[in-house]
Amino acid sequence: MNPTTTPEWAALAQEREAMRGFSLRKAFADDPARASSMTIEGAGWTLDYSKHLVTAGTMEKLRALARACKVEEKAAAMFSGEHINETEDRAVLHVALRALSGGAVVDKGTGKDVMPGVRAVLDKMAAFARAVRSGEWKGFSGKRVRNVVNIGIGGSDLGPCMASIALAPFSDRSIKLGFVSNVDATHFAETVRDMDPEETLFLVASKTFTTLETMDNANTAREWILQRYDGNPAAVAKHFVAISTAADEVAKFGIDTANMFGFWNWVGGRYSLPSAIGLSLMISIGPEAFLEMLSGYEAMDRHFRAAPLEKNLPATMALLGIWYNNFFGAESLAVLPYDQYLSRFPAYLQQLDMESNGKSTAKDGSRVTWQTGPIVWGEPGTNGQHAFYQLLHQGTKLVPADFIGFLRSHNPIGVHHVHLMANFFAQTEALAFGKTADEVRAEGTPEALVPHKTFEGNRPTSTLVAEKLTPATFGALVALYEHKVFVQGAIWDVFSFDQWGVQLGKVLAKKIIPELTSATPLAHDSSTNALIERFRAANR
Ligand code: F6P
């Protein structure tokens, strides 16, 4: 359904016009209860959205759009196992991976309850993680595992890599984790540089087990292990396990399928952290903390399903995103974690959001005439302040931003946390309220400098706060963004769970591979031909 033809969309377009003179300064001055009326909570998180360019009326109009687009019904269809990923004819049941306190979850395509399989894989992961952590699982020469290297890319890398940094305070520091994703050999070489092959376990993570980058890295890793053991293939079983949906491909690679951790085609790659793809994380933080993370995910899932739109964190964040994306022409969303442990969270969100909603074809196959997914970007808090915040404060572009912080630190050393959080609070205050020319003048600033030192304000931000970064609050945070993306996709009428846009480049690369190492005539465009010729000349 084209959302722009609904009366609710038209009402929002009118609202946008009516909001032209809106001032956050005035809105706060006029309504002392603004912050409290625009603060909502769920699954350990508090969202203050009062520093947005909205009134209570705007929010009601946005919620009306969500109702018109049947967001709640569409969410119910996802949770109930319908094949909402229509272009691949799949259910979308990543929510089942953490539905551990509930009953059956049935894939409507097969009619089967997926939960026994989910529990069985979790049990197998837990047993394996315990064996590695205790030293019971040994390398081929009998040494215990000190290095665990996940080989995967996209959804088979970003989630566990980001999460293992986020949850480092809960990790077993005697096990070093590595992540190799890039097909650039440098990534492999530098990751294993100081590792002893006899103490290294590779987890080859790939849903399809055919991804070029992952297979190249896995083959190189196998060579690296075999070199140490004089080519004895029996060593592979002790140094490699697979995480995949494709048992036949795993067997072809030479990994015993007994050492394979499965998942299912109803888990999208970018939604797969709580599946077996999280094995490296589980080895690092232990099964108990991993389950605690899943309970955080589940708490946010429950909040998303149960909370009315007025109090619903994912829906509220999604609707605010739509407000700027579709009615203000904002092109991006900055995600700014004020916590070093969340340093890779923006990178993780790039795949989650942009691979899901970076689409220009509506569900009926027509080209959309409205804007869809935003460009997501960001860096940890204070580092960004000294890099790109100038543009956020005084640039010509509207960049809505999510500020994410924690009340208590894992490293309460000296003044650091107070200084960190002072910056966290100061930035959203400065962005919202700015500094008028008169205020600048009143400081005795020479007139010529006044325009340069003035801050317009009215720059919208969300503030997301939790007590502390724990496995549970972390899981809830990831689920919050997953459902935000879902709500937006439901309104934009795109299929959020496929990713056809990544195929063309992959196919062309496969065609170019043999051309780089041969002298066959080239039949590309003149630019691509010339570039390939230069590569050939340099590598002759
Ligand atoms: O390139 C896109 C993609 O298909 C992602 O959706 C996926 O997460 C990634 O590649 C890796 O795929 P796989 O897990 O099958 O190796």
PDB file of N, CA and C in Angstrom, residues 122-173:
ATOM      1  N   LEU A 122      20.852 -24.233  20.973  1.00  0.00           N
ATOM      2  CA  LEU A 122      21.395 -23.490  22.123  1.00  0.00           C
ATOM      3  C   LEU A 122      22.101 -24.428  23.091  1.00  0.00           C
ATOM      4  N   ASP A 123      21.509 -25.604  23.313  1.00  0.00           N
ATOM      5  CA  ASP A 123      22.138 -26.568  24.231  1.00  0.00           C
ATOM      6  C   ASP A 123      23.478 -27.044  23.668  1.00  0.00           C
ATOM      7  N   LYS A 124      23.485 -27.301  22.361  1.00  0.00           N
ATOM      8  CA  LYS A 124      24.730 -27.774  21.742  1.00  0.00           C
ATOM      9  C   LYS A 124      25.808 -26.685  21.817  1.00  0.00           C
ATOM     10  N   MET A 125      25.393 -25.438  21.559  1.00  0.00           N
ATOM     11  CA  MET A 125      26.333 -24.314  21.657  1.00  0.00           C
ATOM     12  C   MET A 125      26.890 -24.210  23.075  1.00  0.00           C
ATOM     13  N   ALA A 126      25.979 -24.340  24.058  1.00  0.00           N
ATOM     14  CA  ALA A 126      26.399 -24.168  25.459  1.00  0.00           C
ATOM     15  C   ALA A 126      27.398 -25.254  25.847  1.00  0.00           C
ATOM     16  N   ALA A 127      27.134 -26.477  25.417  1.00  0.00           N
ATOM     17  CA  ALA A 127      28.041 -27.580  25.761  1.00  0.00           C
ATOM     18  C   ALA A 127      29.412 -27.326  25.131  1.00  0.00           C
ATOM     19  N   PHE A 128      29.390 -26.882  23.887  1.00  0.00           N
ATOM     20  CA  PHE A 128      30.654 -26.633  23.189  1.00  0.00           C
ATOM     21  C   PHE A 128      31.399 -25.455  23.833  1.00  0.00           C
ATOM     22  N   ALA A 129      30.656 -24.391  24.117  1.00  0.00           N
ATOM     23  CA  ALA A 129      31.282 -23.203  24.722  1.00  0.00           C
ATOM     24  C   ALA A 129      31.924 -23.579  26.052  1.00  0.00           C
ATOM     25  N   ARG A 130      31.221 -24.401  26.827  1.00  0.00           N
ATOM     26  CA  ARG A 130      31.789 -24.825  28.134  1.00  0.00           C
ATOM     27  C   ARG A 130      33.053 -25.642  27.922  1.00  0.00           C
ATOM     28  N   ALA A 131      33.028 -26.515  26.921  1.00  0.00           N
ATOM     29  CA  ALA A 131      34.202 -27.370  26.666  1.00  0.00           C
ATOM     30  C   ALA A 131      35.412 -26.517  26.267  1.00  0.00           C
ATOM     31  N   VAL A 132      35.165 -25.491  25.466  1.00  0.00           N
ATOM     32  CA  VAL A 132      36.285 -24.627  25.059  1.00  0.00           C
ATOM     33  C   VAL A 132      36.772 -23.805  26.255  1.00  0.00           C
ATOM     34  N   ARG A 133      35.828 -23.254  27.002  1.00  0.00           N
ATOM     35  CA  ARG A 133      36.206 -22.391  28.133  1.00  0.00           C
ATOM     36  C   ARG A 133      36.946 -23.169  29.220  1.00  0.00           C
ATOM     37  N   SER A 134      36.546 -24.419  29.423  1.00  0.00           N
ATOM     38  CA  SER A 134      37.171 -25.194  30.505  1.00  0.00           C
ATOM     39  C   SER A 134      38.505 -25.797  30.078  1.00  0.00           C
ATOM     40  N   GLY A 135      38.756 -25.820  28.770  1.00  0.00           N
ATOM     41  CA  GLY A 135      39.998 -26.443  28.306  1.00  0.00           C
ATOM     42  C   GLY A 135      39.804 -27.902  27.927  1.00  0.00           C
ATOM     43  N   GLU A 136      38.578 -28.361  28.086  1.00  0.00           N
ATOM     44  CA  GLU A 136      38.294 -29.763  27.753  1.00  0.00           C
ATOM     45  C   GLU A 136      38.443 -29.988  26.237  1.00  0.00           C
ATOM     46  N   TRP A 137      37.975 -29.014  25.436  1.00  0.00           N
ATOM     47  CA  TRP A 137      38.172 -29.081  23.978  1.00  0.00           C
ATOM     48  C   TRP A 137      39.610 -28.660  23.679  1.00  0.00           C
ATOM     49  N   LYS A 138      40.325 -29.532  23.034  1.00  0.00           N
ATOM     50  CA  LYS A 138      41.735 -29.241  22.785  1.00  0.00           C
ATOM     51  C   LYS A 138      42.039 -29.219  21.302  1.00  0.00           C
ATOM     52  N   GLY A 139      43.107 -28.541  20.945  1.00  0.00           N
ATOM     53  CA  GLY A 139      43.584 -28.572  19.569  1.00  0.00           C
ATOM     54  C   GLY A 139      44.159 -29.949  19.259  1.00  0.00           C
ATOM     55  N   PHE A 140      44.537 -30.163  18.011  1.00  0.00           N
ATOM     56  CA  PHE A 140      44.975 -31.490  17.551  1.00  0.00           C
ATOM     57  C   PHE A 140      46.213 -31.987  18.310  1.00  0.00           C
ATOM     58  N   SER A 141      47.046 -31.045  18.744  1.00  0.00           N
ATOM     59  CA  SER A 141      48.258 -31.478  19.446  1.00  0.00           C
ATOM     60  C   SER A 141      48.052 -31.518  20.963  1.00  0.00           C
ATOM     61  N   GLY A 142      46.824 -31.293  21.400  1.00  0.00           N
ATOM     62  CA  GLY A 142      46.523 -31.412  22.826  1.00  0.00           C
ATOM     63  C   GLY A 142      46.594 -30.120  23.619  1.00  0.00           C
ATOM     64  N   LYS A 143      46.889 -28.997  22.923  1.00  0.00           N
ATOM     65  CA  LYS A 143      46.935 -27.724  23.654  1.00  0.00           C
ATOM     66  C   LYS A 143      45.522 -27.155  23.799  1.00  0.00           C
ATOM     67  N   ARG A 144      45.277 -26.440  24.882  1.00  0.00           N
ATOM     68  CA  ARG A 144      43.941 -25.843  25.029  1.00  0.00           C
ATOM     69  C   ARG A 144      43.794 -24.631  24.110  1.00  0.00           C
ATOM     70  N   VAL A 145      42.548 -24.282  23.837  1.00  0.00           N
ATOM     71  CA  VAL A 145      42.266 -23.194  22.898  1.00  0.00           C
ATOM     72  C   VAL A 145      42.429 -21.853  23.602  1.00  0.00           C
ATOM     73  N   ARG A 146      43.291 -21.015  23.030  1.00  0.00           N
ATOM     74  CA  ARG A 146      43.496 -19.663  23.571  1.00  0.00           C
ATOM     75  C   ARG A 146      42.942 -18.608  22.630  1.00  0.00           C
ATOM     76  N   ASN A 147      42.771 -18.980  21.359  1.00  0.00           N
ATOM     77  CA  ASN A 147      42.284 -18.013  20.358  1.00  0.00           C
ATOM     78  C   ASN A 147      41.068 -18.591  19.645  1.00  0.00           C
ATOM     79  N   VAL A 148      40.017 -17.805  19.576  1.00  0.00           N
ATOM     80  CA  VAL A 148      38.829 -18.215  18.822  1.00  0.00           C
ATOM     81  C   VAL A 148      38.633 -17.180  17.725  1.00  0.00           C
ATOM     82  N   VAL A 149      38.694 -17.633  16.471  1.00  0.00           N
ATOM     83  CA  VAL A 149      38.606 -16.696  15.349  1.00  0.00           C
ATOM     84  C   VAL A 149      37.353 -16.989  14.542  1.00  0.00           C
ATOM     85  N   ASN A 150      36.454 -16.020  14.506  1.00  0.00           N
ATOM     86  CA  ASN A 150      35.239 -16.147  13.702  1.00  0.00           C
ATOM     87  C   ASN A 150      35.547 -15.674  12.280  1.00  0.00           C
ATOM     88  N   ILE A 151      35.280 -16.557  11.321  1.00  0.00           N
ATOM     89  CA  ILE A 151      35.434 -16.166   9.915  1.00  0.00           C
ATOM     90  C   ILE A 151      34.039 -16.045   9.328  1.00  0.00           C
ATOM     91  N   GLY A 152      33.665 -14.855   8.930  1.00  0.00           N
ATOM     92  CA  GLY A 152      32.342 -14.622   8.363  1.00  0.00           C
ATOM     93  C   GLY A 152      32.282 -13.179   7.907  1.00  0.00           C
ATOM     94  N   ILE A 153      31.204 -12.818   7.263  1.00  0.00           N
ATOM     95  CA  ILE A 153      31.093 -11.425   6.806  1.00  0.00           C
ATOM     96  C   ILE A 153      29.627 -10.995   6.874  1.00  0.00           C
ATOM     97  N   GLY A 154      29.395  -9.693   6.895  1.00  0.00           N
ATOM     98  CA  GLY A 154      28.021  -9.189   6.981  1.00  0.00           C
ATOM     99  C   GLY A 154      27.381  -9.667   8.274  1.00  0.00           C
ATOM    100  N   GLY A 155      26.212 -10.243   8.152  1.00  0.00           N
ATOM    101  CA  GLY A 155      25.494 -10.711   9.341  1.00  0.00           C
ATOM    102  C   GLY A 155      26.224 -11.821  10.073  1.00  0.00           C
ATOM    103  N   SER A 156      27.158 -12.478   9.401  1.00  0.00           N
ATOM    104  CA  SER A 156      27.906 -13.560  10.044  1.00  0.00           C
ATOM    105  C   SER A 156      29.177 -13.042  10.710  1.00  0.00           C
ATOM    106  N   ASP A 157      29.284 -11.723  10.790  1.00  0.00           N
ATOM    107  CA  ASP A 157      30.458 -11.096  11.425  1.00  0.00           C
ATOM    108  C   ASP A 157      30.062  -9.910  12.307  1.00  0.00           C
ATOM    109  N   LEU A 158      29.278  -8.997  11.720  1.00  0.00           N
ATOM    110  CA  LEU A 158      29.050  -7.715  12.404  1.00  0.00           C
ATOM    111  C   LEU A 158      28.418  -7.876  13.784  1.00  0.00           C
ATOM    112  N   GLY A 159      27.455  -8.800  13.891  1.00  0.00           N
ATOM    113  CA  GLY A 159      26.770  -8.987  15.178  1.00  0.00           C
ATOM    114  C   GLY A 159      27.733  -9.493  16.247  1.00  0.00           C
ATOM    115  N   PRO A 160      28.322 -10.697  16.036  1.00  0.00           N
ATOM    116  CA  PRO A 160      29.219 -11.195  17.089  1.00  0.00           C
ATOM    117  C   PRO A 160      30.428 -10.295  17.335  1.00  0.00           C
ATOM    118  N   CYS A 161      30.940  -9.660  16.290  1.00  0.00           N
ATOM    119  CA  CYS A 161      32.097  -8.780  16.475  1.00  0.00           C
ATOM    120  C   CYS A 161      31.707  -7.590  17.350  1.00  0.00           C
ATOM    121  N   MET A 162      30.604  -6.936  16.985  1.00  0.00           N
ATOM    122  CA  MET A 162      30.133  -5.781  17.758  1.00  0.00           C
ATOM    123  C   MET A 162      29.796  -6.192  19.196  1.00  0.00           C
ATOM    124  N   ALA A 163      29.111  -7.342  19.332  1.00  0.00           N
ATOM    125  CA  ALA A 163      28.658  -7.772  20.665  1.00  0.00           C
ATOM    126  C   ALA A 163      29.827  -8.200  21.549  1.00  0.00           C
ATOM    127  N   SER A 164      30.864  -8.774  20.931  1.00  0.00           N
ATOM    128  CA  SER A 164      31.969  -9.222  21.774  1.00  0.00           C
ATOM    129  C   SER A 164      32.742  -8.018  22.333  1.00  0.00           C
ATOM    130  N   ILE A 165      32.703  -6.916  21.610  1.00  0.00           N
ATOM    131  CA  ILE A 165      33.306  -5.685  22.154  1.00  0.00           C
ATOM    132  C   ILE A 165      32.375  -5.115  23.229  1.00  0.00           C
ATOM    133  N   ALA A 166      31.081  -5.109  22.916  1.00  0.00           N
ATOM    134  CA  ALA A 166      30.107  -4.527  23.853  1.00  0.00           C
ATOM    135  C   ALA A 166      30.113  -5.260  25.189  1.00  0.00           C
ATOM    136  N   LEU A 167      30.239  -6.580  25.124  1.00  0.00           N
ATOM    137  CA  LEU A 167      30.108  -7.359  26.360  1.00  0.00           C
ATOM    138  C   LEU A 167      31.467  -7.839  26.891  1.00  0.00           C
ATOM    139  N   ALA A 168      32.505  -7.164  26.483  1.00  0.00           N
ATOM    140  CA  ALA A 168      33.849  -7.518  26.955  1.00  0.00           C
ATOM    141  C   ALA A 168      33.958  -7.575  28.487  1.00  0.00           C
ATOM    142  N   PRO A 169      33.240  -6.720  29.235  1.00  0.00           N
ATOM    143  CA  PRO A 169      33.377  -6.821  30.692  1.00  0.00           C
ATOM    144  C   PRO A 169      32.934  -8.178  31.234  1.00  0.00           C
ATOM    145  N   PHE A 170      32.167  -8.925  30.434  1.00  0.00           N
ATOM    146  CA  PHE A 170      31.673 -10.221  30.915  1.00  0.00           C
ATOM    147  C   PHE A 170      32.471 -11.384  30.323  1.00  0.00           C
ATOM    148  N   SER A 171      33.544 -11.066  29.615  1.00  0.00           N
ATOM    149  CA  SER A 171      34.246 -12.098  28.858  1.00  0.00           C
ATOM    150  C   SER A 171      35.321 -12.792  29.678  1.00  0.00           C
ATOM    151  N   ASP A 172      35.685 -13.976  29.227  1.00  0.00           N
ATOM    152  CA  ASP A 172      36.833 -14.695  29.773  1.00  0.00           C
ATOM    153  C   ASP A 172      38.064 -14.129  29.054  1.00  0.00           C
ATOM    154  N   ARG A 173      38.841 -13.360  29.800  1.00  0.00           N
ATOM    155  CA  ARG A 173      39.943 -12.645  29.144  1.00  0.00           C
ATOM    156  C   ARG A 173      41.089 -13.572  28.739  1.00  0.00           C
TER     157      ARG A 173
END
